[in-house]
mmCIF file of C-alpha atoms and ligand atoms in Angstrom:
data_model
loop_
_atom_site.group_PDB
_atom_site.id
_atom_site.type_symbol
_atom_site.label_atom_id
_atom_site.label_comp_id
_atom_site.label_asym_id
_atom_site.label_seq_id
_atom_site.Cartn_x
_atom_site.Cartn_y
_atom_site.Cartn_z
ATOM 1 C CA UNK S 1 1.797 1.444 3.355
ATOM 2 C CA UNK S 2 -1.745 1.075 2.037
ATOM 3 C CA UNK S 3 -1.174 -2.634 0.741
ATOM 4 C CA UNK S 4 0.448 -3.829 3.293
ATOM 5 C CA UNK S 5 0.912 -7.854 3.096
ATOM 6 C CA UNK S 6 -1.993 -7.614 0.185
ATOM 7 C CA UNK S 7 -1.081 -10.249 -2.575
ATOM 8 C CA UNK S 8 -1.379 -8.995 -5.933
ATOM 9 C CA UNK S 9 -2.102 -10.900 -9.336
ATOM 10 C CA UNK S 10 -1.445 -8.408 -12.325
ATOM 11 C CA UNK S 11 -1.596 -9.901 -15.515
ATOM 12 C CA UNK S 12 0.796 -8.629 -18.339
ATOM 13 C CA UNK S 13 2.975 -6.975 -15.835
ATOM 14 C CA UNK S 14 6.211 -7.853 -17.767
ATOM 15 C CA UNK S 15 6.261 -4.653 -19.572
ATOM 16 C CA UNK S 16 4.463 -1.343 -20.098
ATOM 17 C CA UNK S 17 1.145 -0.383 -17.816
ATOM 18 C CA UNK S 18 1.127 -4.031 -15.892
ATOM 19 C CA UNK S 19 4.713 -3.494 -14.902
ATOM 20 C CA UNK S 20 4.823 -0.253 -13.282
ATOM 21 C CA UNK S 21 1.150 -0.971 -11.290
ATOM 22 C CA UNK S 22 2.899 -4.090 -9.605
ATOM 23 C CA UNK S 23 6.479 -1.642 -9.040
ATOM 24 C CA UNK S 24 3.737 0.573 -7.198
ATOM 25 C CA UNK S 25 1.772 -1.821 -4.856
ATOM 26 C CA UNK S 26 5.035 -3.589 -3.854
ATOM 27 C CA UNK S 27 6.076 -0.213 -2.921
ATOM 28 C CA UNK S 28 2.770 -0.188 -0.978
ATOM 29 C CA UNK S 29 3.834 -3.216 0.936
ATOM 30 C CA UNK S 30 2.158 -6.104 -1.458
ATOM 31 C CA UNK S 31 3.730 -9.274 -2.470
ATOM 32 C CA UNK S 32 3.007 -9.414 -6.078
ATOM 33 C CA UNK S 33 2.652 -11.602 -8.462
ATOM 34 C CA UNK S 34 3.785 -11.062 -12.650
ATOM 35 C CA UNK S 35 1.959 -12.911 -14.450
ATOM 36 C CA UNK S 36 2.544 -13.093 -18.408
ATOM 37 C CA UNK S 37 3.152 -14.916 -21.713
ATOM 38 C CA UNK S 38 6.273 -14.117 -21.487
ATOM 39 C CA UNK S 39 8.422 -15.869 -18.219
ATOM 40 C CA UNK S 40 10.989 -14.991 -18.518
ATOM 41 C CA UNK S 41 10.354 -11.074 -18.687
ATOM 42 C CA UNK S 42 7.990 -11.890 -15.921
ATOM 43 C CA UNK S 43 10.902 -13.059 -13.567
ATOM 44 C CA UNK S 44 13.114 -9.984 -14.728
ATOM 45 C CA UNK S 45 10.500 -7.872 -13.319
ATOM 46 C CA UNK S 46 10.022 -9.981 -10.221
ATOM 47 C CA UNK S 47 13.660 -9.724 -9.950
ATOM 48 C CA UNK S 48 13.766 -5.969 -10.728
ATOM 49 C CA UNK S 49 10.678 -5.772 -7.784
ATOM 50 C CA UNK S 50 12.185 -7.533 -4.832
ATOM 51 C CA UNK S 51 16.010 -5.452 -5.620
ATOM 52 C CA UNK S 52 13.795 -2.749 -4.505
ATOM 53 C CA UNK S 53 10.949 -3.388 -2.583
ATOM 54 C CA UNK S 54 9.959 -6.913 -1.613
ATOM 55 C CA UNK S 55 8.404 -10.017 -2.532
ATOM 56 C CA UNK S 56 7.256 -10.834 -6.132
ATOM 57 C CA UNK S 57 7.368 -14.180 -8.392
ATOM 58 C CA UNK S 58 7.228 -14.518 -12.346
ATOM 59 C CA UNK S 59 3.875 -16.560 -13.145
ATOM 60 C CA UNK S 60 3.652 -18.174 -16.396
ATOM 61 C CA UNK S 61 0.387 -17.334 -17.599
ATOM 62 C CA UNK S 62 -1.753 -17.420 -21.062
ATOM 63 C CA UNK S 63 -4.406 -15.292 -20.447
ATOM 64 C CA UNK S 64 -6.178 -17.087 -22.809
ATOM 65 C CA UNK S 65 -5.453 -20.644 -21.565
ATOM 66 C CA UNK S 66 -8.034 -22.110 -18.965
ATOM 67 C CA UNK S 67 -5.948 -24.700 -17.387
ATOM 68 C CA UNK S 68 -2.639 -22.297 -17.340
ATOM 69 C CA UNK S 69 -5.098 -19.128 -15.751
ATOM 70 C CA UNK S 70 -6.401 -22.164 -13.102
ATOM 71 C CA UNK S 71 -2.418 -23.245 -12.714
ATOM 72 C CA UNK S 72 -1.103 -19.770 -12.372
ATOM 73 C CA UNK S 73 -3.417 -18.845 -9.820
ATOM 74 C CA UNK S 74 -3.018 -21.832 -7.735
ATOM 75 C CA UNK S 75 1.191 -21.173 -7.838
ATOM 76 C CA UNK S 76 0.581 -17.764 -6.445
ATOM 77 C CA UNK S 77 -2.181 -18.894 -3.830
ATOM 78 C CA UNK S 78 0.121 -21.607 -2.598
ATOM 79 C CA UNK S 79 3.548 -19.674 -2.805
ATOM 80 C CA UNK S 80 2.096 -16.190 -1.588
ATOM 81 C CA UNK S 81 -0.701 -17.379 0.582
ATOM 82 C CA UNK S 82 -4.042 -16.263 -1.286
ATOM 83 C CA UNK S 83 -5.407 -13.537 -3.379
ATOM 84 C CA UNK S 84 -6.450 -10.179 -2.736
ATOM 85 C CA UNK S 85 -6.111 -8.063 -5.876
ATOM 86 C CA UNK S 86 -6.466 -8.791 -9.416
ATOM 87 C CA UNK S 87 -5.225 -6.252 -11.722
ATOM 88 C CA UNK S 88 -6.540 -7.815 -15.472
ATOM 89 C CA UNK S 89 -4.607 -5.768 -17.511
ATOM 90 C CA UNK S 90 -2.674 -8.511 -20.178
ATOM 91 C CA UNK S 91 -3.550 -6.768 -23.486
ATOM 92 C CA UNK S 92 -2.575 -6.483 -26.694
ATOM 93 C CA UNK S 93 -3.313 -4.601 -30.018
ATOM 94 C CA UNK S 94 -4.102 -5.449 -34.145
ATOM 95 C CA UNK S 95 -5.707 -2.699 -36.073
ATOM 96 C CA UNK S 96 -7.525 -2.763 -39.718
ATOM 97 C CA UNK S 97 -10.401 -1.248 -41.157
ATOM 98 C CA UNK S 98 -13.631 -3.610 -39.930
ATOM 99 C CA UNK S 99 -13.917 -5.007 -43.599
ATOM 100 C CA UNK S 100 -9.798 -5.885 -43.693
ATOM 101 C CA UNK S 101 -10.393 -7.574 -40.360
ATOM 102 C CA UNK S 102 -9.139 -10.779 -40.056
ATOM 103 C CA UNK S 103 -11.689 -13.294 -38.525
ATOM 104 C CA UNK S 104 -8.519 -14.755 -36.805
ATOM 105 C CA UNK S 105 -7.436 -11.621 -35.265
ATOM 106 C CA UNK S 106 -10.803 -10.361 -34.451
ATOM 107 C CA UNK S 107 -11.215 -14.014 -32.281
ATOM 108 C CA UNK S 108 -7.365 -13.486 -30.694
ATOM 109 C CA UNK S 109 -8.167 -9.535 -29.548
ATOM 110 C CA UNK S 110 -11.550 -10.916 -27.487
ATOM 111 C CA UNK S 111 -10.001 -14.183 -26.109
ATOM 112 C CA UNK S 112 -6.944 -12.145 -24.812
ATOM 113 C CA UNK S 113 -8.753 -8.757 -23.576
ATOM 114 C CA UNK S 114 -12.471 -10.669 -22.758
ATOM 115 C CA UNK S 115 -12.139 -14.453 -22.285
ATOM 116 C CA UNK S 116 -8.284 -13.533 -20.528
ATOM 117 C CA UNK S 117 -10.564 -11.325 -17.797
ATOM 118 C CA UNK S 118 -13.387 -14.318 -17.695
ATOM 119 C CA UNK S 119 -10.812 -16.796 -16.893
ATOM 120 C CA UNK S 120 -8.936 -15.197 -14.218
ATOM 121 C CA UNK S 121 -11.790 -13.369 -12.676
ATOM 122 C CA UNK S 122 -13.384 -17.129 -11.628
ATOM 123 C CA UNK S 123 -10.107 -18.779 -10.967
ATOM 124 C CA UNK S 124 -9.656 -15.526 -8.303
ATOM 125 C CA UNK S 125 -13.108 -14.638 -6.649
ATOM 126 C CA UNK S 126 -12.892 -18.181 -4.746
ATOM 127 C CA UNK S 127 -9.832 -17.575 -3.050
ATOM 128 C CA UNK S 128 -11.353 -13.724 -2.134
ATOM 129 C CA UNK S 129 -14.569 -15.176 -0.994
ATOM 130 C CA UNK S 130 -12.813 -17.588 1.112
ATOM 131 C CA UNK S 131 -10.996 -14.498 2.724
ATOM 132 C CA UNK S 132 -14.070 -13.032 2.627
ATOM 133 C CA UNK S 133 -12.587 -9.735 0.704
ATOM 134 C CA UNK S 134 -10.537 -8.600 -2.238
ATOM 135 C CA UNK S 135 -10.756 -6.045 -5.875
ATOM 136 C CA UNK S 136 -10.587 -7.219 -9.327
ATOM 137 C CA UNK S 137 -9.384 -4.343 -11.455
ATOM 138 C CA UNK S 138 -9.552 -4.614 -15.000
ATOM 139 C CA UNK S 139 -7.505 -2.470 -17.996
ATOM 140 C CA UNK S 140 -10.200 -0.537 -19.670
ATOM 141 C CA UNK S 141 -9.439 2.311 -21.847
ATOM 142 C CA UNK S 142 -10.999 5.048 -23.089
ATOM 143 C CA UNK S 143 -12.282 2.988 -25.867
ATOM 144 C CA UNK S 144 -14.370 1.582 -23.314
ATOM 145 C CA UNK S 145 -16.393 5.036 -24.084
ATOM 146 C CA UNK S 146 -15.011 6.138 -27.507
ATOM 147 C CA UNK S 147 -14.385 4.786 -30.478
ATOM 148 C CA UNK S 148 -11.670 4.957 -33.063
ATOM 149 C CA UNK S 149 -11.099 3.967 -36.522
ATOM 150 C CA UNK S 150 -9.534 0.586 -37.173
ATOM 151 C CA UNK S 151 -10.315 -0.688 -33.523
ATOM 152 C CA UNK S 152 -13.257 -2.773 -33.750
ATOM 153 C CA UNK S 153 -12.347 -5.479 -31.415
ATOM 154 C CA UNK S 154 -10.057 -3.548 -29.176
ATOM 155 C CA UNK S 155 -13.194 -0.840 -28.538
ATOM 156 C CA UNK S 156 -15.613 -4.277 -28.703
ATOM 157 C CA UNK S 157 -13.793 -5.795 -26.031
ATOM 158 C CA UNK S 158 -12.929 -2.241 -23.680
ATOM 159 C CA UNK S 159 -16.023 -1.906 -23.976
ATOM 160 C CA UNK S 160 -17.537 -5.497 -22.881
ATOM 161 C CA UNK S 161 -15.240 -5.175 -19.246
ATOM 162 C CA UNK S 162 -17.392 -2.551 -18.250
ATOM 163 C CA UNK S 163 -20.589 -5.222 -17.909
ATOM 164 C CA UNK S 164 -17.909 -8.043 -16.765
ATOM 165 C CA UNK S 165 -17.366 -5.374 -13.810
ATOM 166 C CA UNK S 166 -20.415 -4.458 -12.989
ATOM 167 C CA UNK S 167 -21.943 -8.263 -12.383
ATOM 168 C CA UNK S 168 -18.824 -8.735 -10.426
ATOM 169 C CA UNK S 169 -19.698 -5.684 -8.274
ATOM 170 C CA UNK S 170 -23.192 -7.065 -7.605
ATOM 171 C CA UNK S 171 -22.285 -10.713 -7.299
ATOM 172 C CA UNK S 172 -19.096 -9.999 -4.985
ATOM 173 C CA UNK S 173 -20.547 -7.618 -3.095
ATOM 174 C CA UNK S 174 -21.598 -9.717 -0.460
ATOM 175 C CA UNK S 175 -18.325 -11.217 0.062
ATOM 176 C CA UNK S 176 -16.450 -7.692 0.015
ATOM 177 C CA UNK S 177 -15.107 -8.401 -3.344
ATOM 178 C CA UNK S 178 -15.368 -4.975 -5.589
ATOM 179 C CA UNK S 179 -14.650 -4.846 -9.196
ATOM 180 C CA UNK S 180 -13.625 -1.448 -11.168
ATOM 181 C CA UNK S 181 -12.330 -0.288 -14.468
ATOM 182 C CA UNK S 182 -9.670 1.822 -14.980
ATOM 183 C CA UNK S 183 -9.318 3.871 -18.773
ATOM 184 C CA UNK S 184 -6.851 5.566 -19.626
ATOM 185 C CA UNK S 185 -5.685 7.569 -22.439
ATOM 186 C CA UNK S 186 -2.846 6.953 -24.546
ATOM 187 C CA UNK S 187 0.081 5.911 -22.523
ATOM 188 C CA UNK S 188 3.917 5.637 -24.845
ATOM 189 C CA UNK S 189 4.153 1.541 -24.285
ATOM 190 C CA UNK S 190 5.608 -1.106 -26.259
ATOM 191 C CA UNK S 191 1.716 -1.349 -27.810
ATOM 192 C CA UNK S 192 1.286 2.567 -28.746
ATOM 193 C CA UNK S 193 4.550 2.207 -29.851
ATOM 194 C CA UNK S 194 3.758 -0.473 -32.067
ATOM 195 C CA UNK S 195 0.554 1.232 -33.132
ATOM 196 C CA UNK S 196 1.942 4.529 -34.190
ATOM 197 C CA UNK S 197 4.127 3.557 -37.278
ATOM 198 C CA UNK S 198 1.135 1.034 -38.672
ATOM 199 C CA UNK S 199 -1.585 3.907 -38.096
ATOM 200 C CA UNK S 200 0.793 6.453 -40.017
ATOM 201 C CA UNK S 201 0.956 3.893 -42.587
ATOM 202 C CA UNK S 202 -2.748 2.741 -42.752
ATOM 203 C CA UNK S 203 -3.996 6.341 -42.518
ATOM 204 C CA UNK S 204 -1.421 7.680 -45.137
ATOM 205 C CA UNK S 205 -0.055 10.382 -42.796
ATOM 206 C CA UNK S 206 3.267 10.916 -40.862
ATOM 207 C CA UNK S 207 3.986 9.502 -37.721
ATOM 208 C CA UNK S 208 4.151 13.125 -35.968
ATOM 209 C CA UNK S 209 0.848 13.403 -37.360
ATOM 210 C CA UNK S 210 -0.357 10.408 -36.147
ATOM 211 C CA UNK S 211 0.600 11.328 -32.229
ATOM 212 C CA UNK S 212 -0.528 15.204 -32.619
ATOM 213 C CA UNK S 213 -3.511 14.653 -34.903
ATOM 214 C CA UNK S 214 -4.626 11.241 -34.044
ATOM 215 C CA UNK S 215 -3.893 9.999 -30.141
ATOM 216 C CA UNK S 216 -3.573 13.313 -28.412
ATOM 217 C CA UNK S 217 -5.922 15.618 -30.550
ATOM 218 C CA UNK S 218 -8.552 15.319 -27.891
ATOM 219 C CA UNK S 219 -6.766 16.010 -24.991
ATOM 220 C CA UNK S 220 -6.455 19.384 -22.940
ATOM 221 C CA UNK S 221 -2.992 19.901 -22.937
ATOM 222 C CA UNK S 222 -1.571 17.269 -26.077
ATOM 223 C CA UNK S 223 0.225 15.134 -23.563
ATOM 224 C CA UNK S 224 0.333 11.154 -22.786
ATOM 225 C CA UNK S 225 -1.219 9.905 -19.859
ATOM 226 C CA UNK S 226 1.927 7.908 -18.013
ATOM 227 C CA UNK S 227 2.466 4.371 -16.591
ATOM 228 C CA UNK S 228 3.036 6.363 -13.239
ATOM 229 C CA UNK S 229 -0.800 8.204 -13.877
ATOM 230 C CA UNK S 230 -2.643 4.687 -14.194
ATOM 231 C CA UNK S 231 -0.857 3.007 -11.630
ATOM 232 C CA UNK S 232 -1.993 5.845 -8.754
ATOM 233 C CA UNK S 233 -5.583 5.288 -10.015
ATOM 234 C CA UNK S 234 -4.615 1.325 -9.838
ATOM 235 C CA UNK S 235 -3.713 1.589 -5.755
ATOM 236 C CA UNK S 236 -6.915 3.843 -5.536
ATOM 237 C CA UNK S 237 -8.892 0.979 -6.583
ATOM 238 C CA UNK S 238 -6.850 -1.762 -4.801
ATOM 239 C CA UNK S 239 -6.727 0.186 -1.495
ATOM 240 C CA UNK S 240 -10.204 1.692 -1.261
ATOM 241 C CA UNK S 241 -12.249 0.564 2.227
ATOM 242 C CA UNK S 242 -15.837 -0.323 1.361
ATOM 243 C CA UNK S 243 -17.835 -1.469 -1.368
ATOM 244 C CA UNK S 244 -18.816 2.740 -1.870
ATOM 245 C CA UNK S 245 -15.953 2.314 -4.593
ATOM 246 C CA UNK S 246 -17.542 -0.420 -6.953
ATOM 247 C CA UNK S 247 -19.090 -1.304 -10.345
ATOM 248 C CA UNK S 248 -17.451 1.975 -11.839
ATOM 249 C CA UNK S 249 -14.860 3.284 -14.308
ATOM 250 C CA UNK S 250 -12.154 6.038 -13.969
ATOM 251 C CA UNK S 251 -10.836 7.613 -17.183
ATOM 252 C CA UNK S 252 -7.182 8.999 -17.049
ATOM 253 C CA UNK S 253 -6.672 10.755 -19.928
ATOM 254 C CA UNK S 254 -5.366 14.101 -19.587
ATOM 255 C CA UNK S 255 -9.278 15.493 -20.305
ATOM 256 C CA UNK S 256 -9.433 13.352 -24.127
ATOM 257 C CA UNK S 257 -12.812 11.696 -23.022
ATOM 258 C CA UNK S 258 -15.152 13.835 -20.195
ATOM 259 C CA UNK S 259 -17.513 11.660 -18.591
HETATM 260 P P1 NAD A 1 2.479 -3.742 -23.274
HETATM 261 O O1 NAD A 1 2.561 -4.308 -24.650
HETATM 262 O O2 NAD A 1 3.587 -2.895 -22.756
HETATM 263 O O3 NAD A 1 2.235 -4.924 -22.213
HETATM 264 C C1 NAD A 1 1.306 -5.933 -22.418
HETATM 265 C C2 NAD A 1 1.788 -7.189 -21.718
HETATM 266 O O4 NAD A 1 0.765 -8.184 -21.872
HETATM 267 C C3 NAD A 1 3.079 -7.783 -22.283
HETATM 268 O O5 NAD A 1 4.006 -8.027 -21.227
HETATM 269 C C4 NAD A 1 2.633 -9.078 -22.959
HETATM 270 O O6 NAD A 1 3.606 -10.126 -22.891
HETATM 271 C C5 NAD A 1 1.397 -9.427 -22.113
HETATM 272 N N1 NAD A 1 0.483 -10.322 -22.812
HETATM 273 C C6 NAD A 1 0.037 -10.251 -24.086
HETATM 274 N N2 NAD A 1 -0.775 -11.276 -24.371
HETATM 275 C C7 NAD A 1 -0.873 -12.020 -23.233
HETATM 276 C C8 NAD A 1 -1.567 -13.206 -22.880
HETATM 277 N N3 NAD A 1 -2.321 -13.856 -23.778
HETATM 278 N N4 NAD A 1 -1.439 -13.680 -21.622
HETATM 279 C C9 NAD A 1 -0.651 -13.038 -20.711
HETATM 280 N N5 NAD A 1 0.041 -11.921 -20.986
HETATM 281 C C10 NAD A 1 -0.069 -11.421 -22.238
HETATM 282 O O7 NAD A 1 1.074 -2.962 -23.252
HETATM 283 P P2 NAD A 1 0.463 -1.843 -22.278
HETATM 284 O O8 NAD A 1 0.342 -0.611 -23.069
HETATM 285 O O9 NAD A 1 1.154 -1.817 -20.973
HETATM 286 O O10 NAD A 1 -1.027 -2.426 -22.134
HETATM 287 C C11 NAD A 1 -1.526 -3.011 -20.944
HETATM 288 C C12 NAD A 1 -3.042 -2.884 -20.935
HETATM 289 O O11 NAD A 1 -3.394 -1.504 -20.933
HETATM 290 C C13 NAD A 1 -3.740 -3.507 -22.147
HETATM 291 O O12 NAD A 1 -4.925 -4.143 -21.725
HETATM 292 C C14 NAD A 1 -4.085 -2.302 -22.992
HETATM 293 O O13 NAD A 1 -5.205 -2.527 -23.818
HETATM 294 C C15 NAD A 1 -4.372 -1.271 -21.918
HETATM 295 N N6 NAD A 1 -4.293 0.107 -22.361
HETATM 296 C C16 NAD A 1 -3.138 0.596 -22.892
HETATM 297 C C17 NAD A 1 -3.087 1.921 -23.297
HETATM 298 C C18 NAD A 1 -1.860 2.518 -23.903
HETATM 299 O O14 NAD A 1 -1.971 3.596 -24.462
HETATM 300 N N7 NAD A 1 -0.691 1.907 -23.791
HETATM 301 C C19 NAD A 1 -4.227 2.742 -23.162
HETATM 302 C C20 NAD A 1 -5.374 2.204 -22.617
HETATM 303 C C21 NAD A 1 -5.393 0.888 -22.212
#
């Protein structure tokens, strides 16, 4: 087991991408914890996680939220014993042309996907300095390197985790605390799901069209990248040794962006 007795924050693990990364390092011998808006999906999964593999508790957790970041981390330090991986992955999606944009929504994608990482970032490094070791992941995507229409905060903010890991690389370094980005492609979640009938609609094509012409045009082989796909690279990056593995992004997107 390569995360053996490891414990695990992963934000948004309720559903989709977060879920199946914190199925995959219990498996690995973690004790995870679920952290999300939503509780009580968060203790279905926790429930769902210890039928088959171990320990995990449902966090209630705004990303967003300073004092309920601060208060979720402090349940998991004091019912798990500490914190050795971060996994910021909580994310959501809202898409319009740049001049549709709603001020509102522009503010709501970078406090959930920038200020969420912030937030739990500091409330975590503490308790992995203390232990003198730990890895913050966070949910890039390829917009971290590309950009696509109607996306201007989502690529904004995918974008912006890139230089949030790479002063966390250099600053935790000296405490064994390494910080990576992981990017993947399009991955068939609740959010892609989401996005594919409002794209079909915005762009004035079908939703066929949309998937074939749109989200997978770019790849090799016209497939999604999986929940299973990010999740390997996710226990790559929680598991590796030595700081050798730091500061950097890995794209898994079945060949749409080439770095
Ligand atoms: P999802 O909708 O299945 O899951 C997102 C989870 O985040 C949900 O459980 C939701 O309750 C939670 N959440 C939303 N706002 C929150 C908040 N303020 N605080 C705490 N939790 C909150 O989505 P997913 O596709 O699994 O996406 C997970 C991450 O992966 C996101 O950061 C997303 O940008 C990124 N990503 C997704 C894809 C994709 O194609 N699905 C591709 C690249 C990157």
């Amino acid at each position: 087991m390569k995360l053996k007795d490891k414990v695990a924050i992963v934000t948004g693990a309720a559903s989709g991408i977060g879920k199946e990364i914190a199925m995959t390092y219990a498996r690995e011998g973690a004790k995870v914890a679920i952290a999300d808006l939503n509780l009580e999906a968060a203790q279905a999964t926790a429930a769902e996680i210890e039928a088959k593999h171990g320990r995990a508790i449902g966090v209630a957790m705004d990303v967003t939220d300073e004092d309920a970041v601060n208060r979720g981390v402090e349940q998991v330090v004091s019912e798990l014993g500490g914190v050795d991986i971060l996994v910021s992955n909580a994310g959501i999606q809202i898409v319009h042309p740049v001049e549709e944009f709603a001020y509102a929504d522009w503010k709501k994608m970078l406090a959930i996907h920038l200020d969420g990482a912030f937030l739990t970032t500091k409330a975590c490094l503490p308790h992995m300095y203390k232990a003198g070791g730990g890895s913050v992941i966070y949910m890039g995507s390829v917009h971290s390197k590309e950009a696509s229409l109607l996306k201007a905060p989502y690529v904004t903010a995918k974008h912006g985790l890139l230089g949030l890991a790479k002063v966390v690389a250099k600053e935790g370094a000296k405490h064994g605390v390494r910080a990576n980005v992981i990017c993947p492609g399009f991955v068939r979640t609740p959010l892609v799901d989401k996005q594919i009938p409002e794209q079909a609609q915005t762009l004035g094509i079908s939703e066929e069209e949309v998937i074939r012409n749109v989200m997978l045009k770019e790849t090799v082989d016209g497939e999604f990248t999986t929940i299973e796909d990010v999740a390997e690279v996710a226990l790559l990056f929680a598991s590796f040794p030595s700081n050798a593995l730091t500061g950097q992004s890995m794209v898994v997107s079945h060949g749409w962006f080439m770095q």
